[in-house]
XYZ file of C-alpha atoms in Angstrom:
579
model
C 111.163 134.057 132.913
C 111.367 135.565 136.363
C 112.836 133.431 139.070
C 110.892 132.798 142.245
C 112.831 134.447 145.071
C 111.860 133.471 148.603
C 111.217 136.478 150.819
C 114.012 137.302 153.317
C 113.039 136.215 156.817
C 114.943 137.992 159.613
C 116.880 135.523 161.720
C 115.529 135.178 165.205
C 118.090 136.136 167.863
C 118.436 133.439 170.506
C 118.518 135.139 173.885
C 120.053 133.517 176.939
C 121.722 134.338 180.222
C 120.921 137.726 181.757
C 118.908 139.085 178.771
C 116.661 136.009 178.800
C 116.201 136.307 182.578
C 115.213 139.963 182.342
C 112.611 139.098 179.698
C 111.239 136.191 181.759
C 110.891 138.442 184.816
C 109.004 140.987 182.745
C 111.594 143.734 183.241
C 112.254 144.199 179.502
C 110.171 143.055 176.506
C 111.820 140.815 173.927
C 111.742 143.327 171.072
C 113.383 146.032 173.157
C 116.068 143.606 174.404
C 116.815 142.401 170.876
C 117.140 145.960 169.566
C 119.269 146.981 172.572
C 121.725 144.119 172.062
C 121.977 144.992 168.368
C 122.764 148.633 169.200
C 125.357 147.710 171.822
C 127.448 145.707 169.317
C 129.079 148.951 168.196
C 129.289 150.485 171.670
C 131.594 150.177 174.684
C 128.619 150.464 177.053
C 127.530 147.271 178.797
C 123.955 146.015 178.812
C 123.070 146.815 182.422
C 124.491 150.343 182.266
C 122.519 151.048 179.072
C 119.240 149.691 180.440
C 119.528 151.791 183.596
C 120.803 155.008 181.989
C 118.017 154.904 179.344
C 115.357 154.217 181.952
C 114.397 150.919 180.310
C 114.648 148.903 183.544
C 115.117 149.526 187.248
C 118.653 149.036 188.635
C 117.480 147.243 191.765
C 115.293 144.778 189.873
C 118.128 144.025 187.428
C 120.501 143.348 190.333
C 118.023 140.939 191.954
C 117.509 139.094 188.664
C 121.261 138.872 187.963
C 121.961 137.578 191.453
C 119.346 134.844 191.145
C 120.366 133.889 187.609
C 124.075 133.457 188.340
C 123.981 132.502 192.026
C 126.143 135.469 192.991
C 125.626 137.272 196.317
C 123.579 140.491 196.244
C 124.801 143.474 198.216
C 123.430 146.905 199.053
C 126.360 149.336 198.616
C 124.748 151.856 200.965
C 125.254 149.407 203.831
C 128.937 148.664 203.131
C 132.074 150.396 204.408
C 134.537 150.237 201.514
C 138.179 149.266 202.062
C 140.268 151.915 200.264
C 143.328 149.663 200.425
C 141.391 147.106 198.356
C 140.467 149.786 195.810
C 144.141 150.761 195.458
C 145.008 147.211 194.399
C 143.462 147.837 190.960
C 144.549 150.596 188.576
C 142.262 153.570 187.908
C 142.255 152.791 184.183
C 140.992 149.255 184.744
C 138.247 150.396 187.114
C 137.072 153.072 184.700
C 137.222 150.717 181.732
C 135.060 147.999 183.264
C 132.914 150.053 185.677
C 133.565 147.793 188.663
C 134.690 148.473 192.249
C 136.826 146.375 194.649
C 135.065 146.107 198.007
C 137.381 144.254 200.362
C 140.308 141.841 200.510
C 140.132 138.709 202.646
C 143.257 136.581 202.545
C 143.939 135.872 198.875
C 140.394 136.750 197.778
C 139.304 140.125 196.428
C 135.560 140.851 196.442
C 134.551 143.023 193.486
C 131.225 144.809 193.033
C 129.716 144.363 189.543
C 126.332 145.190 188.086
C 126.768 142.657 185.283
C 128.295 139.342 186.467
C 128.677 138.183 182.842
C 131.586 140.618 182.417
C 134.170 137.863 182.847
C 136.808 139.816 180.915
C 136.859 142.460 183.640
C 137.256 139.875 186.391
C 140.077 138.132 184.508
C 142.004 141.391 184.034
C 141.683 142.262 187.720
C 142.831 138.762 188.664
C 145.904 139.129 186.455
C 146.812 142.559 187.808
C 146.362 141.710 191.487
C 147.282 138.013 191.535
C 144.243 137.388 193.767
C 141.217 135.147 193.450
C 138.240 137.315 192.399
C 134.762 136.939 193.905
C 131.986 138.819 192.078
C 129.283 140.531 194.171
C 126.182 141.874 192.392
C 125.169 145.462 193.175
C 122.821 148.076 191.713
C 124.251 149.890 188.684
C 123.287 153.421 189.734
C 124.727 153.021 193.251
C 127.856 151.408 191.839
C 128.695 154.368 189.625
C 127.852 156.956 192.273
C 129.973 155.312 194.990
C 132.772 154.420 192.543
C 133.223 158.077 191.572
C 133.187 159.196 195.204
C 135.629 156.464 196.229
C 138.136 157.295 193.487
C 138.187 160.909 194.690
C 139.052 159.676 198.204
C 141.773 157.389 196.864
C 143.335 160.241 194.864
C 143.713 162.343 198.011
C 145.186 159.492 200.072
C 147.684 157.982 197.616
C 151.350 158.279 198.718
C 153.900 160.375 196.877
C 154.889 157.523 194.561
C 151.357 157.308 193.175
C 152.123 159.973 190.579
C 154.664 157.650 189.019
C 152.151 154.823 189.107
C 149.933 156.612 186.590
C 152.165 155.723 183.649
C 153.543 152.311 184.463
C 154.590 151.703 180.866
C 156.944 154.684 180.652
C 158.919 154.685 183.896
C 162.544 155.781 183.556
C 164.290 152.414 183.850
C 167.852 151.600 182.837
C 170.127 148.610 183.226
C 173.504 148.220 184.830
C 175.438 148.788 181.609
C 174.196 151.783 179.662
C 176.331 150.852 176.635
C 174.403 147.653 176.055
C 170.920 147.401 174.673
C 168.309 144.674 175.007
C 168.849 141.914 172.476
C 166.405 141.290 169.664
C 165.183 138.198 171.466
C 163.613 140.410 174.108
C 161.834 142.848 171.789
C 158.462 141.159 172.011
C 158.598 141.171 175.787
C 159.629 144.825 175.877
C 156.576 145.697 173.805
C 154.219 143.491 175.833
C 152.481 146.356 177.657
C 150.629 144.296 180.318
C 153.863 142.568 181.336
C 155.725 145.898 181.430
C 153.031 147.464 183.617
C 152.836 144.450 185.898
C 156.600 144.244 186.549
C 156.862 148.013 187.070
C 153.953 147.884 189.515
C 155.608 145.073 191.512
C 158.842 147.067 191.728
C 157.044 150.252 192.794
C 154.900 148.428 195.343
C 158.027 146.867 196.853
C 159.599 150.310 197.232
C 156.456 151.780 198.783
C 156.153 148.959 201.301
C 159.804 149.169 202.332
C 160.740 145.680 201.115
C 164.378 144.623 200.953
C 164.022 141.869 198.308
C 161.580 140.716 195.631
C 161.356 137.004 194.762
C 159.940 135.862 191.394
C 159.470 132.093 191.695
C 158.220 129.652 188.994
C 156.847 126.236 189.958
C 155.282 123.399 187.982
C 151.676 124.577 188.280
C 151.961 128.007 189.867
C 153.990 131.196 189.976
C 154.654 133.151 193.145
C 155.920 136.666 193.846
C 157.054 137.428 197.393
C 158.455 140.490 199.179
C 160.827 140.364 202.113
C 159.230 142.769 204.560
C 161.023 143.410 207.855
C 163.027 140.231 207.333
C 160.072 137.924 206.557
C 158.824 136.816 203.144
C 155.196 137.612 202.258
C 153.416 136.478 199.090
C 151.878 139.420 197.240
C 150.881 138.023 193.847
C 150.351 134.775 191.977
C 150.199 135.488 188.228
C 149.406 132.652 185.778
C 152.297 130.197 185.461
C 152.126 130.591 181.666
C 153.633 134.066 182.094
C 156.807 132.792 183.807
C 158.980 133.055 180.685
C 157.681 136.523 179.770
C 158.164 137.854 183.304
C 161.737 136.524 183.442
C 162.496 137.958 180.006
C 161.155 141.396 180.962
C 163.234 141.568 184.135
C 166.336 140.394 182.253
C 165.783 143.064 179.602
C 165.583 145.697 182.342
C 168.801 144.296 183.888
C 170.702 144.146 180.561
C 171.135 140.385 180.862
C 171.310 137.761 178.112
C 167.691 136.794 177.485
C 168.550 133.729 175.437
C 170.718 132.233 178.220
C 168.551 130.315 180.671
C 170.960 127.579 181.734
C 173.343 129.446 184.038
C 172.928 132.087 186.767
C 173.332 135.731 185.786
C 173.726 138.955 187.748
C 172.536 142.369 186.674
C 171.318 145.716 187.889
C 168.282 147.941 187.334
C 168.090 151.665 188.002
C 164.564 153.036 188.347
C 164.134 156.792 188.541
C 160.920 157.439 190.462
C 161.243 161.221 190.739
C 163.594 164.005 189.696
C 165.634 163.655 192.864
C 165.288 159.977 193.711
C 166.444 156.808 191.980
C 166.363 153.261 193.310
C 168.764 150.516 192.250
C 167.866 146.832 192.116
C 170.580 144.158 192.208
C 169.175 141.294 190.151
C 170.184 137.637 190.379
C 168.779 134.853 188.185
C 169.029 131.136 188.913
C 167.771 128.264 186.705
C 165.378 125.953 188.572
C 163.378 122.887 187.540
C 160.498 124.944 186.165
C 162.146 128.148 184.978
C 164.355 130.957 186.198
C 163.943 132.164 189.752
C 164.814 135.851 190.005
C 165.612 137.790 193.161
C 165.905 141.580 193.086
C 167.614 143.242 196.065
C 166.388 146.810 196.560
C 169.291 149.200 197.108
C 168.039 152.516 198.436
C 170.831 155.092 198.909
C 168.675 156.938 201.430
C 169.142 154.049 203.894
C 172.784 155.087 204.316
C 171.707 158.672 204.975
C 169.441 157.885 207.917
C 172.104 158.856 210.440
C 173.456 156.812 213.297
C 170.637 157.872 215.639
C 168.070 156.049 213.475
C 169.824 152.662 213.614
C 168.872 151.729 217.172
C 172.202 152.053 218.999
C 171.967 152.671 222.717
C 173.632 155.946 223.713
C 176.791 154.295 225.119
C 177.074 152.050 222.049
C 176.694 154.980 219.664
C 179.353 156.977 221.502
C 181.809 154.050 221.302
C 181.241 153.745 217.529
C 181.652 157.476 216.928
C 184.751 157.623 219.122
C 186.412 154.812 217.177
C 185.441 156.353 213.832
C 187.239 159.516 214.920
C 190.540 157.637 215.422
C 193.123 158.017 212.625
C 193.931 154.292 212.478
C 192.742 150.887 213.653
C 190.143 148.381 212.514
C 186.380 148.294 213.043
C 184.743 144.935 212.357
C 180.974 144.520 211.947
C 179.725 140.971 212.307
C 176.462 139.106 211.971
C 174.574 136.783 209.618
C 173.394 137.763 206.147
C 170.592 140.318 206.337
C 171.523 141.626 209.780
C 172.179 145.191 208.624
C 175.991 145.119 208.512
C 176.122 147.037 205.232
C 173.959 149.882 206.545
C 176.118 150.163 209.692
C 179.275 150.358 207.577
C 177.828 152.860 205.113
C 176.545 155.004 207.971
C 180.101 155.122 209.332
C 181.500 155.946 205.892
C 178.942 158.703 205.462
C 180.106 160.268 208.743
C 183.741 160.092 207.552
C 182.961 161.277 204.013
C 184.477 164.770 204.034
C 186.557 166.826 201.634
C 189.809 166.193 203.532
C 189.370 162.384 203.725
C 190.255 159.870 200.992
C 187.943 156.846 201.275
C 188.223 153.696 199.133
C 186.014 150.614 199.310
C 186.245 147.100 197.833
C 182.872 145.374 197.672
C 181.190 142.354 196.111
C 179.292 144.203 194.745
C 178.897 147.844 195.797
C 175.316 148.018 197.018
C 174.886 151.738 197.640
C 176.485 154.523 195.645
C 178.090 157.150 197.898
C 179.337 160.266 196.068
C 182.814 161.185 197.307
C 183.765 157.568 198.045
C 185.928 155.582 195.613
C 184.048 152.291 195.269
C 185.457 149.205 193.540
C 183.575 146.046 192.612
C 185.786 143.003 193.052
C 185.935 140.650 190.059
C 187.859 137.410 190.751
C 187.478 136.346 187.092
C 189.946 139.038 186.045
C 192.089 138.842 189.192
C 190.513 141.771 191.014
C 190.082 140.219 194.460
C 189.662 141.872 197.848
C 193.379 141.367 198.447
C 194.490 142.884 195.134
C 192.107 145.824 195.575
C 193.544 146.452 199.065
C 197.076 146.468 197.689
C 196.025 149.032 195.091
C 194.338 151.182 197.752
C 197.530 151.320 199.815
C 199.252 152.970 196.835
C 196.440 155.527 196.474
C 197.172 157.641 199.572
C 194.123 156.400 201.543
C 192.792 157.654 204.877
C 189.910 155.185 205.223
C 189.540 151.742 203.637
C 186.437 149.585 203.653
C 186.612 145.899 202.734
C 183.253 144.297 202.011
C 184.170 141.063 203.761
C 187.299 139.393 205.128
C 187.090 135.894 203.675
C 190.646 134.589 203.684
C 194.015 134.953 205.371
C 195.543 137.069 202.599
C 192.797 139.706 202.803
C 192.914 139.668 206.622
C 196.689 140.188 206.740
C 196.635 143.097 204.273
C 193.723 144.753 206.112
C 195.503 144.399 209.451
C 198.714 145.748 207.966
C 196.779 148.783 206.707
C 195.261 149.322 210.172
C 198.739 149.150 211.737
C 200.263 151.643 209.311
C 198.037 154.649 209.928
C 194.781 153.840 208.157
C 191.267 153.336 209.470
C 189.890 150.032 208.131
C 186.258 148.915 208.220
C 185.135 145.415 207.303
C 182.749 142.559 208.071
C 182.971 138.945 209.188
C 180.345 136.228 209.521
C 180.349 135.289 213.213
C 177.634 135.071 215.865
C 178.949 137.632 218.358
C 181.828 140.005 219.034
C 184.109 137.709 221.116
C 183.945 134.946 218.492
C 185.121 137.415 215.844
C 188.563 137.619 217.446
C 188.937 133.843 217.670
C 187.691 133.530 214.072
C 190.611 135.683 212.914
C 192.995 133.422 214.826
C 191.413 130.360 213.208
C 192.040 131.952 209.792
C 195.759 132.078 210.647
C 196.192 135.709 211.739
C 198.825 136.078 214.476
C 197.380 136.975 217.915
C 199.711 139.955 218.348
C 198.549 141.366 214.976
C 194.924 141.131 216.080
C 195.604 142.649 219.503
C 197.422 145.659 218.041
C 195.108 146.397 215.105
C 191.456 145.649 215.965
C 189.885 148.573 217.833
C 186.160 147.824 217.908
C 183.815 144.942 217.070
C 180.101 145.407 216.460
C 177.876 142.325 216.438
C 174.331 142.983 215.336
C 170.902 141.610 214.483
C 167.738 143.220 213.138
C 164.519 142.895 215.147
C 161.095 143.961 213.946
C 159.573 147.015 215.594
C 156.158 146.720 217.200
C 153.440 148.726 215.472
C 152.562 151.662 217.723
C 148.969 151.641 216.455
C 148.035 148.150 217.607
C 150.540 146.806 220.170
C 148.951 145.824 223.475
C 150.419 145.214 226.962
C 151.400 141.651 227.847
C 151.270 140.528 231.461
C 153.968 138.066 232.526
C 154.747 136.685 236.007
C 157.996 137.757 237.658
C 159.388 134.204 237.457
C 158.989 134.184 233.681
C 160.653 137.589 233.352
C 163.604 136.387 235.450
C 163.927 133.335 233.254
C 163.997 135.520 230.140
C 166.970 137.468 231.508
C 165.548 140.506 233.268
C 167.077 141.290 236.669
C 165.155 141.363 239.932
C 165.966 145.072 240.175
C 164.316 145.760 236.816
C 161.258 143.728 237.814
C 160.940 145.584 241.125
C 161.092 148.911 239.291
C 158.289 147.732 237.025
C 158.478 146.334 233.508
C 155.753 146.751 230.918
C 156.238 144.623 227.817
C 154.025 144.505 224.735
C 152.879 141.960 222.182
C 151.930 142.333 218.494
C 148.322 142.295 217.288
C 148.150 143.366 213.651
C 146.244 146.136 211.870
C 145.836 147.712 208.429
C 148.971 149.844 208.801
C 151.430 147.048 209.699
C 152.444 143.471 208.934
C 151.413 140.979 211.620
C 151.781 143.614 214.339
C 155.213 144.868 213.255
C 156.326 147.858 211.213
C 159.980 148.572 210.430
C 163.061 147.188 212.140
C 165.605 148.241 214.726
C 169.112 147.022 215.443
C 170.277 144.950 218.407
C 173.983 145.556 219.011
C 176.969 144.320 220.946
C 179.586 147.060 220.652
C 182.816 145.726 222.148
C 186.009 147.794 222.240
C 189.209 145.772 222.378
C 190.506 146.898 225.771
C 193.957 146.232 227.229
C 192.577 143.304 229.228
C 191.030 141.745 226.110
C 194.306 142.305 224.246
C 196.076 140.418 227.030
C 193.614 137.501 226.730
C 194.232 137.351 222.970
C 198.026 137.332 223.430
C 197.666 134.532 226.000
C 195.696 132.402 223.497
C 192.419 132.890 225.391
C 189.175 131.675 223.822
C 185.870 133.367 223.063
C 184.439 132.440 226.472
C 187.290 134.243 228.240
C 186.859 137.302 226.033
C 183.072 137.348 226.606
C 183.544 137.127 230.382
C 185.993 140.040 230.377
C 183.685 142.054 228.109
C 180.802 141.512 230.543
C 183.022 142.671 233.430
C 183.664 145.883 231.532
C 179.902 146.494 231.248
C 179.530 145.666 227.575
C 176.024 144.467 226.727
C 175.714 141.291 224.712
C 173.026 140.932 222.026
C 170.551 139.440 224.495
C 170.907 142.325 226.923
C 170.525 144.818 224.102
C 167.385 143.033 222.954
C 165.842 143.008 226.429
C 166.444 146.753 226.665
C 164.400 147.199 223.458
C 161.642 145.010 224.931
C 161.629 147.048 228.146
C 161.360 150.259 226.097
C 158.334 148.873 224.219
C 160.160 148.968 220.881
C 159.985 145.243 220.106
C 158.467 142.092 221.565
C 160.046 139.398 223.712
C 159.089 136.839 221.070
C 161.043 138.771 218.436
C 164.132 139.073 220.641
C 163.989 135.332 221.357
C 164.100 134.708 217.605
C 167.051 137.028 217.093
C 169.229 136.090 220.072
C 170.300 133.072 222.076
C 169.700 133.071 225.809
């Protein structure tokens, strides 16, 4: 007996969202929409693109319907001037994949043109890559594709030299500090996590392009922050999801050849990133456990900074001549002083680069060596195994040296050996942490060095600070009354001659009105009169007074000269120096 089989009734597709709106507005009939959605299940094409390309519906009418349905703003692309810098924030692959276009960046918000606002996956990926809050703006599909193609051509012609390396962010040539070690098994998943690899590589490359000195990766309880130190000031550039904190830390530690499993104690490592055949950048990496994860700071070590030449550092002509004259002496001591981040290392390396010749034996003891100089014998001190500054200096003195550089004089033993080397026919370069040149001499006395040893060994002291340079594209004149200029330290003579100072404004090519930095210097030779003051137990005030008599500019005077020349602002000099 045959069984009664109920006829198969096709299941009715429930339409909602944009498809339902298009049907309600009479732009597409229900049967066509149902068939279109069925066909698109096996396709990478989105609904709006298909409807427009097949001539099923008008692009403008779809955009109006989508804007009304989702409450998103509607924009006519023909009336908008695109911001190419905003377009560059998102990778070409992501833009091509999702058929969207960044329009402009306002603060921490990125406005993105979309023809289909239901494409939340695209917006989420852009948010992850840029670290910005994404605002969708509805536009017409046909205009979007036309302008997107034209814009990408413009971006390709304007990208800087490093952009070629940006194309394959997963396969950059990156190595750690110890080539003999390999990443541990614990880090394998993170190594293979392509989005994390691309994101970290992009942050490193962006930092290099923008001339940053440090990158800060900072986890907090409910957020994660990435900041760059640009011209001495920290600027937030990304805020990835806090859930990625562990993966980001693991990736950086893999690149640095650090122990991924160890999260309880600080670690130090190094990354070498080769960005072209002839250029490699080193990163000195430091991890530190915090309440909510490991904070990581990467110091960017660019060897080209030591090759700039002394003329690029901002020395006044008389100051430069004093430095070069002392470097040419066969013996004596040159001390560079200033706070952390004041450019002491670059000044020292610039001097070493000048001295680095075939007939000169140069040895350095550093903690650690920041820039690799071929032809210079560089030693990283390691107190754990007994390799201190003092022990390295003793070894250097048995190595037939001509020039010795000590990263920092921290204790009496190191100071005495360095001074002994300067007295016995060697040129010694080193640093101290003091506020100005006169206080450097009294600091050595406070450490226990005998006054006569200081007077007979120290030849030159350079105190320095770094001030931000005004952007030449947007700086504007600042009018100040003569009384205010006198109070700031300018002389009546200078005011009578005419002083034009400038203030920062800010534009697309700078950061808050500043671009790059220049040095402010006090270059003080230890003259016979200053030697006499030292031998008579004089203090820093006495030394400063004598230095001023000899025409040596202090840091303030050097800063005012930069203001007068329009190089920096009075506000910046006031931050860097004490009146």
